[in-house]
Tab-separated table of N, CA and C in Angstrom:
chain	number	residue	atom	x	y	z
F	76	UNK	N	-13.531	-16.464	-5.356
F	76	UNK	CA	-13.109	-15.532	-6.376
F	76	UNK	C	-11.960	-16.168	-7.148
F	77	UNK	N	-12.355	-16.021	-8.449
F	77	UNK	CA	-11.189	-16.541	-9.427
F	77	UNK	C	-9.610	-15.701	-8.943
F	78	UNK	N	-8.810	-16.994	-9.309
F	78	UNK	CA	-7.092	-16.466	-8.460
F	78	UNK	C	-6.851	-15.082	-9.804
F	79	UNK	N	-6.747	-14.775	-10.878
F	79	UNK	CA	-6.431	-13.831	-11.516
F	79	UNK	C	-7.077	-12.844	-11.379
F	80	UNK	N	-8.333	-12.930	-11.249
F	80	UNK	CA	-9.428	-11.592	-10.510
F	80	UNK	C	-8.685	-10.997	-9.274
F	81	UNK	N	-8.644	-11.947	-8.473
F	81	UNK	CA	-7.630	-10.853	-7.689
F	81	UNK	C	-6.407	-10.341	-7.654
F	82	UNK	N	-5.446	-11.378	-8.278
F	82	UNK	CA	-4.279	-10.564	-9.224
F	82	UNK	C	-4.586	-9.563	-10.075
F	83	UNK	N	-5.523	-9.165	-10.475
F	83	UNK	CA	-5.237	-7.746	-11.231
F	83	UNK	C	-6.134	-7.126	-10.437
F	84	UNK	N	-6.895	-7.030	-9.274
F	84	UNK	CA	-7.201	-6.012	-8.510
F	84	UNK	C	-5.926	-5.552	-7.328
F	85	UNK	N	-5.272	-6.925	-7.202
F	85	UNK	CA	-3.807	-6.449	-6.394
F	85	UNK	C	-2.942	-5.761	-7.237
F	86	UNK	N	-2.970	-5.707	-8.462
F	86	UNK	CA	-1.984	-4.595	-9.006
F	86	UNK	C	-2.497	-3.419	-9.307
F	87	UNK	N	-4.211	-3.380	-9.667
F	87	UNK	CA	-4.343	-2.219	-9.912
F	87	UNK	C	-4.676	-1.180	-7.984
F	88	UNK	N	-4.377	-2.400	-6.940
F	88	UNK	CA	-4.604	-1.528	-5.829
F	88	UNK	C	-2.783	-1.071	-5.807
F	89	UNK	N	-1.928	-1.561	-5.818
F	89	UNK	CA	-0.323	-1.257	-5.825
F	89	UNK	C	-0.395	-0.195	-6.826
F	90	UNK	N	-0.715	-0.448	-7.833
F	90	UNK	CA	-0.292	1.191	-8.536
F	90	UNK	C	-0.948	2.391	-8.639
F	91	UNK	N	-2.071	2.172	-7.788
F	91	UNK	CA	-2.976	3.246	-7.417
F	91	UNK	C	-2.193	3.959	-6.009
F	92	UNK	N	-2.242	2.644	-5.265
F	92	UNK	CA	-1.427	3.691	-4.284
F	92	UNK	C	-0.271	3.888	-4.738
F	93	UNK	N	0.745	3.351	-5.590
F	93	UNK	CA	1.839	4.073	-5.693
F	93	UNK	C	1.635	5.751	-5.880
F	94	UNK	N	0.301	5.932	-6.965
F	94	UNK	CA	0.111	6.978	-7.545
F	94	UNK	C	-0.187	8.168	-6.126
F	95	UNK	N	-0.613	7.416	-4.868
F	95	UNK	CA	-1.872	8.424	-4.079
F	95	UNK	C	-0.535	8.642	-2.929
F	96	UNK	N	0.320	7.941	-2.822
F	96	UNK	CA	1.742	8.347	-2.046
F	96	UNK	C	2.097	9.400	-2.002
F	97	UNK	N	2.440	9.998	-3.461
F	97	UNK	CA	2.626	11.155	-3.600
F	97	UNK	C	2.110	11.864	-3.140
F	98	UNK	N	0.661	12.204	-3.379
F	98	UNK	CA	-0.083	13.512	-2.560
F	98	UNK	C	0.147	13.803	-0.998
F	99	UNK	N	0.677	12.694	0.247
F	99	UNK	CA	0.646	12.646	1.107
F	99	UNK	C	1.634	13.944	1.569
F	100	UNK	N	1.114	14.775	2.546
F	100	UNK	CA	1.391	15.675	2.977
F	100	UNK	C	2.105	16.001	4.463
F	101	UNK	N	2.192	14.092	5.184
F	101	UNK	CA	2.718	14.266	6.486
F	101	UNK	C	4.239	14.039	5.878
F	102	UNK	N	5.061	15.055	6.644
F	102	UNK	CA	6.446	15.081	6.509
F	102	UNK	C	7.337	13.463	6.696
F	103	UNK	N	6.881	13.240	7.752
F	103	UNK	CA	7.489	11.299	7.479
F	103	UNK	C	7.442	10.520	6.738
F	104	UNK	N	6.185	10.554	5.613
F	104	UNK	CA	6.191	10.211	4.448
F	104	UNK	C	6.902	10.677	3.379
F	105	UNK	N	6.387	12.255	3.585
F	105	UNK	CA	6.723	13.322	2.017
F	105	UNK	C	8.490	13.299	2.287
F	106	UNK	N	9.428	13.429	2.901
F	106	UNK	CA	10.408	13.633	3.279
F	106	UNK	C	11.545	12.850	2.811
F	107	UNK	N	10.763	11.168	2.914
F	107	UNK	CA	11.583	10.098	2.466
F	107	UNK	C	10.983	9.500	1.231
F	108	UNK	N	11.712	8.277	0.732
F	108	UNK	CA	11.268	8.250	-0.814
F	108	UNK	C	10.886	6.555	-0.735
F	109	UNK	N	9.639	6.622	-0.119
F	109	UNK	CA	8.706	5.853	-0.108
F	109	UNK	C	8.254	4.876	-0.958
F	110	UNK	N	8.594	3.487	-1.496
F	110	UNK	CA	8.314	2.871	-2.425
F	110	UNK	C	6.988	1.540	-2.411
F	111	UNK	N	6.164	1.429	-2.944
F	111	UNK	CA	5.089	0.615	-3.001
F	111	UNK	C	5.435	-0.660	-3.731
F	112	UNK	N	5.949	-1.454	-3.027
F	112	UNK	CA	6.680	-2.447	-3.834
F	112	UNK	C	5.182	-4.211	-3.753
F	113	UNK	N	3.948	-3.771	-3.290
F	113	UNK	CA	3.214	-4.833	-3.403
F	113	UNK	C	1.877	-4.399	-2.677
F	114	UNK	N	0.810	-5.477	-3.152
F	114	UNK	CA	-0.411	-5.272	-2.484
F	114	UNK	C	-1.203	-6.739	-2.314
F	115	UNK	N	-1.497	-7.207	-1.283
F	115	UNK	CA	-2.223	-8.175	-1.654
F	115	UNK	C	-3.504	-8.208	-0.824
F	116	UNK	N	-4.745	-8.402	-1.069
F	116	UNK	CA	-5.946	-8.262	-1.316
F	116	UNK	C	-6.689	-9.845	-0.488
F	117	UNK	N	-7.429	-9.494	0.691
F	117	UNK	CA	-8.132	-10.757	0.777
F	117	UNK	C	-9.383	-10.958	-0.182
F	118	UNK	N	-9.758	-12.775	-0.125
F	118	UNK	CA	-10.410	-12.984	-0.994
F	118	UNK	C	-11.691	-12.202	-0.768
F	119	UNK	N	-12.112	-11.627	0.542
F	119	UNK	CA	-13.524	-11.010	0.486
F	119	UNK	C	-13.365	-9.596	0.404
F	120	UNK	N	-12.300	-9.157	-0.054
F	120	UNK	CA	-12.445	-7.490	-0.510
F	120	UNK	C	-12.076	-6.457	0.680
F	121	UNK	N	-12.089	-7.149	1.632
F	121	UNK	CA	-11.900	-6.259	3.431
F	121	UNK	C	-11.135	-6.125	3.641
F	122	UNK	N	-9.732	-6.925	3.491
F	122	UNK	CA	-8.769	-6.336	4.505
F	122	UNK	C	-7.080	-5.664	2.764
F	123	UNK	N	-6.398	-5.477	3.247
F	123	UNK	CA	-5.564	-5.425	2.270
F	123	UNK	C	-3.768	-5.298	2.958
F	124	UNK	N	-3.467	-5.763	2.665
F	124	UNK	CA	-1.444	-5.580	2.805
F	124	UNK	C	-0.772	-4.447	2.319
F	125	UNK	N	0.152	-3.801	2.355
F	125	UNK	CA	0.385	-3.127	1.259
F	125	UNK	C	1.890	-2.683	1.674
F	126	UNK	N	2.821	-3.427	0.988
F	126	UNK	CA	3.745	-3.350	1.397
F	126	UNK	C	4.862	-2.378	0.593
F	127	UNK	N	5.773	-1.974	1.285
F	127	UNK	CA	6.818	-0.751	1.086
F	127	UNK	C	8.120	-1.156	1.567
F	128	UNK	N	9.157	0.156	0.872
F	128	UNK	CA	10.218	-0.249	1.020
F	128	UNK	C	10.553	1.578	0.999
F	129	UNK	N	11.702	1.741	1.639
F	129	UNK	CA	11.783	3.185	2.531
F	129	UNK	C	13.252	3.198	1.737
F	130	UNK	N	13.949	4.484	1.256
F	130	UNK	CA	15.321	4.785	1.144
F	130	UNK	C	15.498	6.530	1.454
F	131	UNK	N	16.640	6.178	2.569
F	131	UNK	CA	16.625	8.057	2.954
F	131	UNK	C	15.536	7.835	3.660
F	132	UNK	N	15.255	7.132	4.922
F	132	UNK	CA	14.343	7.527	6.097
F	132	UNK	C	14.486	6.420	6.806
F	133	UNK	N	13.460	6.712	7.861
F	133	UNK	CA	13.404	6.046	9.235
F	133	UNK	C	12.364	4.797	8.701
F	134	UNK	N	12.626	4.110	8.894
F	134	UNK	CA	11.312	2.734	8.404
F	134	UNK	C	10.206	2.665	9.558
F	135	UNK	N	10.515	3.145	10.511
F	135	UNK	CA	9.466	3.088	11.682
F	135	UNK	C	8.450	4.279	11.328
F	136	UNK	N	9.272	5.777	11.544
F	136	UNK	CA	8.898	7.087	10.961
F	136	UNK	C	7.915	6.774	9.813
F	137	UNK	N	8.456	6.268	9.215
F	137	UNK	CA	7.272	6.276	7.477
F	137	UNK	C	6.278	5.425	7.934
F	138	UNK	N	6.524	4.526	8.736
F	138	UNK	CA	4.964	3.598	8.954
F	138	UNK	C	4.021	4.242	9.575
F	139	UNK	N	4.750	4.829	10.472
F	139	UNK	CA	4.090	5.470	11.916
F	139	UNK	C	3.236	6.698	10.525
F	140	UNK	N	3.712	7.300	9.558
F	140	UNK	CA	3.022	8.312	8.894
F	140	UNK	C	1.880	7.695	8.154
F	141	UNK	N	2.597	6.598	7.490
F	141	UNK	CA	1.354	6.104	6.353
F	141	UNK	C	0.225	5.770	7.336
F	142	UNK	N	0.304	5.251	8.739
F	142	UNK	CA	-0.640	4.532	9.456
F	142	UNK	C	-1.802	5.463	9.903
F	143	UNK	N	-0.911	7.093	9.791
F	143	UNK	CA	-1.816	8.051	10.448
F	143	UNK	C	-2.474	8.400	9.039
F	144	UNK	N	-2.251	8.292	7.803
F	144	UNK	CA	-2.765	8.635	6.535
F	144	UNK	C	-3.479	7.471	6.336
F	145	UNK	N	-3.729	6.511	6.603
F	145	UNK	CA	-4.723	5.577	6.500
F	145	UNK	C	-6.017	6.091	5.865
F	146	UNK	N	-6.902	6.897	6.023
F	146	UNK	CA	-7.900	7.034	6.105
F	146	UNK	C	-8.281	8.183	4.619
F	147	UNK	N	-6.742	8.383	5.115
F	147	UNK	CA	-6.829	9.404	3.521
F	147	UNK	C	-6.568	8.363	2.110
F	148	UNK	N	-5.552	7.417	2.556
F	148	UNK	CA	-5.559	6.278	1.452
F	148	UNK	C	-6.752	5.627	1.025
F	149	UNK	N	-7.273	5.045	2.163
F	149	UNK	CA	-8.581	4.748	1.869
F	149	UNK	C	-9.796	5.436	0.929
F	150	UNK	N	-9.980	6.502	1.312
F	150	UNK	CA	-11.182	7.455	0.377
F	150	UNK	C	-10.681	7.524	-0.507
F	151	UNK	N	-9.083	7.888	-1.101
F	151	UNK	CA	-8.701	8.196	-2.397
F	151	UNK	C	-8.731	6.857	-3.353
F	152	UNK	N	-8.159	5.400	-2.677
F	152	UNK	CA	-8.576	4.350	-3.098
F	152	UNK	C	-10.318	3.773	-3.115
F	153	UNK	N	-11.211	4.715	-2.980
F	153	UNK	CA	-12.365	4.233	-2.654
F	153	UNK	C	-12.834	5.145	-4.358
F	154	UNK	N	-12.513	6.280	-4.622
F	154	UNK	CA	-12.312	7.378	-5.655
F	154	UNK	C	-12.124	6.678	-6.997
F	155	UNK	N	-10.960	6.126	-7.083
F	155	UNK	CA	-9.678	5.839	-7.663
F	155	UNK	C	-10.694	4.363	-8.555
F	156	UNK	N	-10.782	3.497	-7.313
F	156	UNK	CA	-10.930	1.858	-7.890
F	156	UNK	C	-12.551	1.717	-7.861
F	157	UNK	N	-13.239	1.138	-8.753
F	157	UNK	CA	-14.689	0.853	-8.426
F	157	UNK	C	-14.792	-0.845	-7.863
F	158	UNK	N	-15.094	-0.506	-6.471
F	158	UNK	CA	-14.747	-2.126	-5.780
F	158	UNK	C	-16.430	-1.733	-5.482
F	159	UNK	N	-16.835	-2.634	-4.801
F	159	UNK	CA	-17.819	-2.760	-4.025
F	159	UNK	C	-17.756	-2.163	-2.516
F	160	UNK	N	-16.266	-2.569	-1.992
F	160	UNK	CA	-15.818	-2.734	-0.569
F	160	UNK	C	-15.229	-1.994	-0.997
F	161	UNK	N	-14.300	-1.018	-0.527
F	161	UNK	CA	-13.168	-0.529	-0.604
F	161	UNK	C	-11.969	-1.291	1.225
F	162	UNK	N	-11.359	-1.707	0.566
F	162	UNK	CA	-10.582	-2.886	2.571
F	162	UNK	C	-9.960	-1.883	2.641
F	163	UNK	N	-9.973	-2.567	4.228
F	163	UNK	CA	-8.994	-1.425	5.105
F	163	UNK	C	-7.496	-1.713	5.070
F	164	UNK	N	-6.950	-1.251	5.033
F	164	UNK	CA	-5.669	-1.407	4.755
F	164	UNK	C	-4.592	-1.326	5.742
F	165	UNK	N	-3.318	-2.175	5.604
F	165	UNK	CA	-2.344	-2.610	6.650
F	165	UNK	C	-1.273	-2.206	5.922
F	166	UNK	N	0.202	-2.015	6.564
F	166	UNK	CA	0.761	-1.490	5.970
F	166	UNK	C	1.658	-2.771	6.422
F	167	UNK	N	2.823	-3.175	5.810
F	167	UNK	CA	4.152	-4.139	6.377
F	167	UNK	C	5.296	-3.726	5.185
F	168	UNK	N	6.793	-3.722	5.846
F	168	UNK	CA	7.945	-2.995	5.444
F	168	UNK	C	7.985	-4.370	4.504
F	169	UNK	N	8.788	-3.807	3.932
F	169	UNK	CA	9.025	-4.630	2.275
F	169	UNK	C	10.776	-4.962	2.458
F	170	UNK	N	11.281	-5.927	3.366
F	170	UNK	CA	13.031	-5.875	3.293
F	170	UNK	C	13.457	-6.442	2.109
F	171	UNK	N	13.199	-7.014	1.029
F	171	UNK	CA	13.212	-7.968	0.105
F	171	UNK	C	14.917	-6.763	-0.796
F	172	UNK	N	14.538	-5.510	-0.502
F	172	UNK	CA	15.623	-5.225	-1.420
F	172	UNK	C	17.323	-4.549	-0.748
F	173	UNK	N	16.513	-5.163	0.590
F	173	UNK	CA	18.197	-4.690	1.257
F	173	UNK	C	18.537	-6.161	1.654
F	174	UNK	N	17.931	-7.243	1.528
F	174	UNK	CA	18.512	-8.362	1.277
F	174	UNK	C	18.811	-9.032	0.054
F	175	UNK	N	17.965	-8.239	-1.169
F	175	UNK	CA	18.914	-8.723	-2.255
F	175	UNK	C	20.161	-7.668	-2.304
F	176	UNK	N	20.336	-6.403	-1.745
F	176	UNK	CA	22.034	-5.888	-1.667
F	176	UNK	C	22.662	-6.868	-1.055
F	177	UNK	N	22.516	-7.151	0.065
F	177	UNK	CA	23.534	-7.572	1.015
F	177	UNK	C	23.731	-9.038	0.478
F	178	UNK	N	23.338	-9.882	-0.535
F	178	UNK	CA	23.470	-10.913	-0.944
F	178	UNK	C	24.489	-10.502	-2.084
């Protein structure tokens, strides 16, 4: 797969879920202010990253939520994007912006 083909399916999967965050209804998510700061996409469409960054919450708490909303991300990203595959998705904390503070 051409490298820009999947650069703009990794952004249009990041700002889709930014968009589908919101709806989430488990309190560990809805509670704290949850940010979608990346997505990256394997080349065969299956698996996906999707990384975050937490302010005003527990960083464990919010994973532990998004991980149980998995499935709801999924169908709404299956809705949302016309893939072939819709990948399953992984979640990993995003520290990139409490190490650019502390720098």
């Amino acid at each position: 797969m051409a490298k820009y083909r999947r650069d703009r399916i990794n952004d249009a999967v990041k700002e889709e879920m930014a968009q589908i965050i919101r709806d989430v209804k488990d309190p560990r998510v809805a509670e704290a202010m949850v940010s979608i700061t990346g997505a990256q996409v394997t080349g065969d469409l299956k698996f996906a990253k999707i990384y975050f960054s937490v302010l005003g919450g527990d960083k464990n708490e919010v994973l532990k939520g998004l991980k149980s909303a998995t499935g709801f991300f999924r169908s709404e990203l299956a809705k949302r994007i016309n893939l072939r595959i819709t990948p399953q998705l992984t979640f990993e904390y995003d520290n990139s912006a409490e190490y650019g503070s502390n720098i």
